[in-house]
Amino acid sequence: MASSASVGVGYGTGENPDGNAESQWPLWEVFTQEDGGAPHEHAGSVHAPDAEMALQNARDVYGRRGKVVSVWVVPSNVITASQSEWAGPFFDPGADKAYRHPQFYKIPRGLKGF
Amino acid sequence: MEPIETQPSEEALNAVFERRIAAGETIEPKDWMPERYRTQLIRMMSQHAHSEIVGMLPEGNWITRAPSLKRKMVLLAKVQDEAGHGLYIYCGTETLGIDRAELVDQLLTGKAKYSSIFNYPTLTWADIGVIGWFVDGAAIVNQTVLAKASYGPYARAMIRICKEENFHKKQGYEIVATLANGTPEQKAMVQDAVNRWWWPSVMMLGPSDTNSPNTAELIRWRVKRKTNDELRQRFIDLTVPQAEAVGLTLPDPDLRFNPDKQGYDFGPIDWDEFWQVVKGNGPCNRERLQARRDAHENGRWVREAAEAYSAKHARNEQSSAA
């Protein structure tokens, strides 16, 4: 089994093209945007020999149903991602700083509609 | 950045993993997981993906013979969805560190299994209706629960599939209802299809809990959230009133409502038939695998053309940049 260590997100290796048709094509991560102004969201992945065909495959697989208005494809092996075991320390400067939250601040009593 | 300098022991990692599972957390591709969790998921997810792909064959058999343009368009869309569903699950399986090429190879060499149900033939147009009603109905029962599986990519693929699959069951039931209200010949044809597909559909939810070696472990890991027998009961309870509503009978004389369990009792299942089909001796096992091998072989020129096209464009870009 291939190691997925080279790819930050762990969505497979995306490595290997050796030029013959039986090799596995590179892996591309697919991000789709639905109409209504939502951000692009990870949908899945496709294999394709180049970006143009990756985009077409992504359209066929992930835009076949529903209201997709935009698709991004990104070679899986260029994504850098945090490691899950870092999760605690890496995201630490969040909740423990009370001054990042509106409740930290006092406003004059009786003021309505701040 | 390497915050962890000494590797924690396998026991420590496993304890963290079990705690996360027990807390209902989602396991993601990069998270540490026991090797057995990984291999069990690869086995289960790849079987599921293969089932979607092989599942195109019995229905694809009727695309050219659908009785109207509307039915033909619907069937084309449904079969295309099944291909898409196979691709969603293959992509989820690959996050566990196995290559697509290897997965496809396991199917084509007969090493991997797929759902037993697709080894039965589609003899009449009514079979297409009954497959949508029974087979997609049973699949929805199973997949709705799998959408809460502990492995993130599997659960997300299931959510995507469930959203798309409801029309599959409904279009099938509509075909069935139409035939059941048709001429005596049409009604006989759909009753015959029901008689042939009922037991294989009841079986497709998997071996009984007393004979399913993987269930306990998969339940503990929250990959499965319901046992095969629980899913089977749910499928039967949903389907019986649907059969009554269109005036069709299910071929089980022991089928009757049990008020104590608020569900239907049903007759014994022929597990010998199930295991024969799983082991490769069903009516269509060889034909299905041969069709997949032929499709792979006949698609070779397309893959070669795509590679040649991409190589040509890469060369053109290089020379125009020079």
Coordinates of N, CA and C in Angstrom, one line a residue, chain B residues 107-252:
Chain B
L107 N -11.0 -5.8 -8.4 CA -12.3 -6.1 -9.0 C -12.2 -7.0 -10.2
L108 N -11.3 -6.6 -11.1 CA -11.2 -7.3 -12.4 C -10.6 -8.7 -12.2
T109 N -9.8 -8.9 -11.2 CA -9.2 -10.2 -11.0 C -10.1 -11.1 -10.1
G110 N -11.2 -10.6 -9.7 CA -12.2 -11.4 -8.9 C -11.7 -11.4 -7.4
K111 N -10.7 -10.7 -7.0 CA -10.2 -10.8 -5.6 C -11.2 -10.0 -4.7
A112 N -11.7 -8.9 -5.2 CA -12.7 -8.1 -4.4 C -14.1 -8.6 -4.6
K113 N -14.9 -8.4 -3.6 CA -16.3 -8.8 -3.8 C -17.2 -7.5 -4.1
Y114 N -18.4 -7.8 -4.6 CA -19.4 -6.7 -4.7 C -20.7 -7.3 -4.3
S115 N -21.7 -6.5 -4.3 CA -23.0 -7.0 -3.7 C -23.6 -8.2 -4.5
S116 N -24.0 -9.2 -3.8 CA -24.5 -10.4 -4.4 C -25.7 -10.1 -5.3
I117 N -26.4 -9.1 -5.1 CA -27.7 -8.8 -5.8 C -27.4 -8.6 -7.3
F118 N -26.3 -8.1 -7.7 CA -26.0 -7.8 -9.1 C -25.7 -9.0 -9.9
N119 N -25.7 -10.1 -9.3 CA -25.4 -11.4 -10.0 C -26.7 -12.1 -10.5
Y120 N -27.8 -11.3 -10.4 CA -29.1 -11.9 -10.9 C -29.4 -11.2 -12.2
P121 N -30.1 -11.9 -13.1 CA -30.3 -11.3 -14.4 C -31.6 -10.4 -14.4
T122 N -31.6 -9.4 -15.3 CA -32.8 -8.6 -15.5 C -33.6 -9.1 -16.8
L123 N -34.6 -9.9 -16.5 CA -35.2 -10.7 -17.6 C -36.3 -9.8 -18.3
T124 N -37.0 -9.0 -17.6 CA -38.0 -8.2 -18.3 C -37.9 -6.7 -17.9
W125 N -38.7 -5.9 -18.5 CA -38.7 -4.4 -18.2 C -39.1 -4.2 -16.8
A126 N -40.0 -5.1 -16.3 CA -40.5 -4.9 -14.9 C -39.4 -5.1 -13.9
D127 N -38.3 -5.8 -14.3 CA -37.2 -6.0 -13.4 C -36.5 -4.6 -13.1
I128 N -36.6 -3.7 -14.0 CA -36.0 -2.4 -13.8 C -36.8 -1.6 -12.8
G129 N -38.1 -1.7 -12.8 CA -38.9 -1.1 -11.8 C -38.6 -1.7 -10.4
V130 N -38.6 -3.0 -10.4 CA -38.4 -3.7 -9.1 C -37.0 -3.4 -8.5
I131 N -36.0 -3.3 -9.4 CA -34.7 -3.0 -8.9 C -34.6 -1.7 -8.2
G132 N -35.2 -0.7 -8.9 CA -35.3 0.7 -8.2 C -36.0 0.6 -6.9
W133 N -37.1 -0.1 -6.9 CA -37.9 -0.2 -5.7 C -37.2 -1.0 -4.5
F134 N -36.8 -2.2 -4.8 CA -36.2 -3.1 -3.8 C -34.7 -2.8 -3.6
V135 N -34.0 -2.8 -4.7 CA -32.5 -2.8 -4.5 C -32.1 -1.4 -4.1
D136 N -32.6 -0.4 -4.7 CA -32.2 1.0 -4.3 C -32.9 1.3 -2.9
G137 N -34.1 0.7 -2.7 CA -34.7 0.9 -1.4 C -33.8 0.3 -0.3
A138 N -33.3 -0.9 -0.5 CA -32.5 -1.5 0.5 C -31.2 -0.8 0.7
A139 N -30.6 -0.3 -0.5 CA -29.4 0.5 -0.4 C -29.6 1.8 0.4
I140 N -30.7 2.4 0.2 CA -31.0 3.7 0.9 C -31.0 3.4 2.4
V141 N -31.7 2.3 2.8 CA -31.8 1.9 4.2 C -30.3 1.8 4.8
N142 N -29.5 1.1 4.1 CA -28.1 0.9 4.5 C -27.3 2.2 4.5
Q143 N -27.4 2.9 3.4 CA -26.6 4.1 3.3 C -27.0 5.3 4.2
T144 N -28.2 5.3 4.5 CA -28.7 6.4 5.4 C -27.9 6.2 6.8
V145 N -27.8 5.0 7.2 CA -27.1 4.7 8.4 C -25.6 4.9 8.3
L146 N -25.0 4.5 7.1 CA -23.6 4.7 6.9 C -23.2 6.2 6.8
A147 N -24.2 7.0 6.6 CA -23.9 8.5 6.5 C -23.4 9.0 7.9
K148 N -23.6 8.2 8.9 CA -23.1 8.6 10.2 C -21.9 7.7 10.6
A149 N -21.2 7.1 9.7 CA -20.1 6.3 10.0 C -19.0 7.1 10.5
S150 N -18.1 6.5 11.3 CA -17.0 7.2 12.0 C -15.9 7.7 11.1
Y151 N -15.8 7.1 9.9 CA -14.7 7.6 9.0 C -15.3 8.7 8.1
G152 N -14.7 9.9 8.2 CA -15.2 11.1 7.6 C -15.5 11.0 6.1
P153 N -14.4 10.5 5.3 CA -14.6 10.5 3.9 C -15.8 9.5 3.4
Y154 N -15.9 8.4 4.2 CA -17.0 7.5 3.9 C -18.4 8.1 4.2
A155 N -18.5 8.7 5.4 CA -19.7 9.4 5.7 C -20.1 10.5 4.7
R156 N -19.1 11.2 4.3 CA -19.4 12.3 3.4 C -19.8 11.8 2.0
A157 N -19.2 10.7 1.6 CA -19.7 10.1 0.3 C -21.1 9.7 0.4
M158 N -21.4 9.1 1.6 CA -22.8 8.6 1.8 C -23.8 9.7 1.8
I159 N -23.5 10.8 2.4 CA -24.4 11.9 2.4 C -24.7 12.4 1.0
R160 N -23.6 12.5 0.2 CA -23.8 12.9 -1.2 C -24.6 11.9 -2.0
I161 N -24.4 10.6 -1.7 CA -25.2 9.6 -2.4 C -26.6 9.6 -2.0
C162 N -26.9 9.7 -0.7 CA -28.3 9.7 -0.2 C -29.1 10.8 -0.9
K163 N -28.5 12.0 -1.0 CA -29.2 13.1 -1.6 C -29.6 12.8 -3.0
E164 N -28.8 12.0 -3.7 CA -29.1 11.8 -5.1 C -30.0 10.6 -5.3
E165 N -30.0 9.7 -4.3 CA -30.5 8.4 -4.6 C -32.1 8.3 -4.5
N166 N -32.7 9.3 -3.9 CA -34.1 9.1 -3.6 C -34.9 9.0 -4.9
F167 N -34.5 9.7 -6.0 CA -35.2 9.5 -7.2 C -35.1 8.1 -7.8
H168 N -34.0 7.4 -7.4 CA -33.8 6.1 -8.0 C -34.9 5.1 -7.5
K169 N -35.2 5.2 -6.2 CA -36.2 4.3 -5.7 C -37.6 4.8 -6.2
K170 N -37.8 6.1 -6.3 CA -39.1 6.5 -6.7 C -39.4 6.2 -8.1
Q171 N -38.4 6.4 -9.0 CA -38.7 6.0 -10.4 C -39.0 4.6 -10.6
G172 N -38.3 3.7 -9.8 CA -38.6 2.3 -9.8 C -40.0 2.0 -9.4
Y173 N -40.4 2.6 -8.3 CA -41.7 2.3 -7.7 C -42.8 2.8 -8.7
E174 N -42.5 3.9 -9.4 CA -43.5 4.4 -10.4 C -43.7 3.4 -11.5
I175 N -42.6 2.8 -12.0 CA -42.7 1.8 -13.0 C -43.5 0.6 -12.5
V176 N -43.2 0.2 -11.3 CA -44.0 -0.9 -10.7 C -45.4 -0.6 -10.6
A177 N -45.8 0.6 -10.1 CA -47.2 1.0 -9.9 C -47.9 1.1 -11.3
T178 N -47.2 1.6 -12.3 CA -47.8 1.7 -13.6 C -48.1 0.3 -14.2
L179 N -47.2 -0.6 -14.1 CA -47.4 -2.0 -14.6 C -48.5 -2.7 -13.7
A180 N -48.5 -2.5 -12.4 CA -49.4 -3.1 -11.6 C -50.9 -2.7 -11.9
N181 N -51.0 -1.5 -12.4 CA -52.3 -0.9 -12.8 C -52.6 -1.1 -14.3
G182 N -51.7 -1.9 -15.0 CA -51.8 -2.0 -16.4 C -52.7 -3.2 -16.8
T183 N -52.4 -3.8 -18.0 CA -53.1 -4.9 -18.5 C -52.8 -6.2 -17.6
P184 N -53.6 -7.2 -17.7 CA -53.3 -8.4 -16.9 C -51.9 -8.9 -17.2
E185 N -51.4 -8.8 -18.4 CA -50.1 -9.3 -18.8 C -49.0 -8.5 -18.0
Q186 N -49.3 -7.1 -18.0 CA -48.3 -6.3 -17.4 C -48.2 -6.6 -15.9
K187 N -49.4 -6.8 -15.3 CA -49.4 -7.0 -13.9 C -48.8 -8.4 -13.5
A188 N -49.0 -9.4 -14.4 CA -48.3 -10.7 -14.2 C -46.8 -10.5 -14.3
M189 N -46.4 -9.7 -15.3 CA -45.0 -9.5 -15.5 C -44.3 -8.8 -14.3
V190 N -45.0 -7.8 -13.7 CA -44.3 -7.2 -12.5 C -44.4 -8.1 -11.3
Q191 N -45.5 -8.9 -11.2 CA -45.6 -9.8 -10.0 C -44.4 -10.8 -10.1
D192 N -44.2 -11.3 -11.3 CA -43.1 -12.2 -11.6 C -41.7 -11.6 -11.2
A193 N -41.5 -10.4 -11.5 CA -40.3 -9.7 -11.2 C -40.2 -9.6 -9.6
V194 N -41.3 -9.2 -9.0 CA -41.3 -9.1 -7.5 C -40.9 -10.5 -6.9
N195 N -41.5 -11.5 -7.5 CA -41.2 -12.9 -6.9 C -39.8 -13.3 -7.1
R196 N -39.1 -12.9 -8.2 CA -37.7 -13.2 -8.4 C -36.8 -12.4 -7.6
W197 N -37.1 -11.1 -7.3 CA -36.2 -10.1 -6.7 C -36.3 -10.0 -5.2
W198 N -37.5 -10.5 -4.7 CA -37.7 -10.3 -3.2 C -36.6 -10.9 -2.3
W199 N -36.4 -12.2 -2.5 CA -35.5 -12.8 -1.6 C -34.0 -12.4 -1.8
P200 N -33.6 -12.3 -3.0 CA -32.2 -11.7 -3.2 C -32.1 -10.3 -2.6
S201 N -33.1 -9.5 -2.6 CA -33.1 -8.2 -2.0 C -33.0 -8.2 -0.5
V202 N -33.8 -9.2 0.1 CA -33.7 -9.4 1.5 C -32.3 -9.8 2.0
M203 N -31.7 -10.6 1.1 CA -30.4 -11.1 1.4 C -29.3 -10.1 1.2
M204 N -29.5 -9.1 0.3 CA -28.4 -8.2 0.0 C -28.0 -7.3 1.2
L205 N -28.8 -7.3 2.3 CA -28.4 -6.6 3.4 C -27.4 -7.3 4.3
G206 N -27.0 -8.5 3.8 CA -25.8 -9.2 4.4 C -26.2 -10.3 5.2
P207 N -25.2 -11.2 5.6 CA -25.5 -12.4 6.4 C -26.1 -12.0 7.7
S208 N -26.8 -12.9 8.3 CA -27.5 -12.7 9.6 C -26.4 -12.4 10.6
D209 N -26.8 -11.6 11.6 CA -25.9 -11.2 12.7 C -25.2 -12.4 13.3
T210 N -25.8 -13.5 13.4 CA -25.2 -14.7 14.0 C -24.1 -15.3 13.2
N211 N -24.1 -14.8 11.9 CA -23.1 -15.4 11.0 C -22.3 -14.3 10.3
S212 N -22.1 -13.2 10.9 CA -21.5 -12.0 10.3 C -20.2 -11.6 11.1
P213 N -19.1 -12.2 10.8 CA -17.9 -12.1 11.7 C -17.4 -10.6 11.9
N214 N -17.7 -9.8 10.9 CA -17.2 -8.4 11.0 C -18.1 -7.5 11.7
T215 N -19.3 -7.8 12.0 CA -20.3 -6.9 12.5 C -19.9 -6.2 13.8
A216 N -19.6 -7.1 14.8 CA -19.4 -6.6 16.2 C -18.3 -5.5 16.2
E217 N -17.2 -5.8 15.5 CA -16.1 -4.9 15.5 C -16.4 -3.6 14.8
L218 N -17.2 -3.7 13.6 CA -17.5 -2.5 12.9 C -18.5 -1.7 13.6
I219 N -19.4 -2.3 14.4 CA -20.3 -1.6 15.3 C -19.6 -0.8 16.4
R220 N -18.6 -1.5 17.0 CA -17.9 -0.9 18.1 C -17.1 0.3 17.5
W221 N -16.6 0.2 16.3 CA -15.9 1.3 15.8 C -16.8 2.4 15.1
R222 N -18.1 2.1 15.2 CA -19.1 3.0 14.7 C -18.9 3.2 13.2
V223 N -18.4 2.2 12.5 CA -18.4 2.3 11.0 C -19.8 1.9 10.6
K224 N -20.3 0.8 11.2 CA -21.7 0.4 11.0 C -22.4 0.9 12.3
R225 N -23.7 1.4 12.1 CA -24.4 1.8 13.3 C -25.6 0.9 13.6
K226 N -25.9 0.0 12.6 CA -27.0 -0.9 12.8 C -26.5 -2.3 12.2
T227 N -27.0 -3.4 12.8 CA -26.5 -4.7 12.3 C -27.3 -5.0 11.0
N228 N -26.8 -6.0 10.3 CA -27.5 -6.5 9.1 C -28.9 -6.8 9.3
D229 N -29.2 -7.5 10.4 CA -30.6 -7.9 10.7 C -31.5 -6.7 11.0
E230 N -30.9 -5.7 11.7 CA -31.7 -4.5 12.0 C -32.1 -3.8 10.7
L231 N -31.1 -3.7 9.8 CA -31.3 -3.1 8.5 C -32.4 -3.9 7.7
R232 N -32.2 -5.2 7.7 CA -33.2 -6.0 7.0 C -34.6 -5.8 7.5
Q233 N -34.7 -5.8 8.8 CA -36.1 -5.6 9.4 C -36.7 -4.3 8.9
R234 N -35.8 -3.2 8.9 CA -36.3 -1.9 8.5 C -36.7 -1.9 7.0
F235 N -35.9 -2.6 6.2 CA -36.3 -2.7 4.8 C -37.6 -3.4 4.6
I236 N -37.8 -4.5 5.3 CA -39.0 -5.2 5.1 C -40.2 -4.4 5.6
D237 N -40.0 -3.8 6.8 CA -41.1 -3.0 7.3 C -41.5 -1.8 6.4
L238 N -40.6 -1.3 5.7 CA -40.9 -0.2 4.8 C -41.6 -0.7 3.6
T239 N -41.2 -1.9 3.1 CA -41.5 -2.3 1.8 C -42.9 -3.0 1.7
V240 N -43.3 -3.7 2.8 CA -44.5 -4.5 2.8 C -45.7 -3.6 2.5
P241 N -45.9 -2.4 3.2 CA -47.0 -1.6 2.9 C -47.0 -1.0 1.4
Q242 N -45.8 -0.8 0.9 CA -45.6 -0.3 -0.4 C -46.1 -1.4 -1.5
A243 N -45.9 -2.6 -1.1 CA -46.4 -3.7 -2.0 C -47.9 -3.8 -2.0
E244 N -48.4 -3.6 -0.7 CA -49.9 -3.7 -0.6 C -50.6 -2.5 -1.3
A245 N -49.9 -1.4 -1.3 CA -50.5 -0.2 -1.9 C -50.7 -0.3 -3.4
V246 N -49.8 -1.2 -4.1 CA -50.0 -1.4 -5.5 C -50.6 -2.8 -5.8
G247 N -51.1 -3.5 -4.8 CA -51.8 -4.7 -5.0 C -50.8 -5.9 -5.5
L248 N -49.6 -5.8 -5.0 CA -48.7 -6.9 -5.3 C -48.4 -7.7 -4.1
T249 N -48.1 -9.0 -4.2 CA -47.8 -9.9 -3.1 C -46.3 -10.2 -3.0
L250 N -45.8 -10.3 -1.8 CA -44.4 -10.6 -1.7 C -44.3 -12.1 -1.4
P251 N -43.4 -12.8 -2.0 CA -43.4 -14.3 -2.0 C -42.9 -14.9 -0.7
D252 N -43.6 -14.6 0.3 CA -43.2 -15.1 1.7 C -44.5 -15.4 2.4

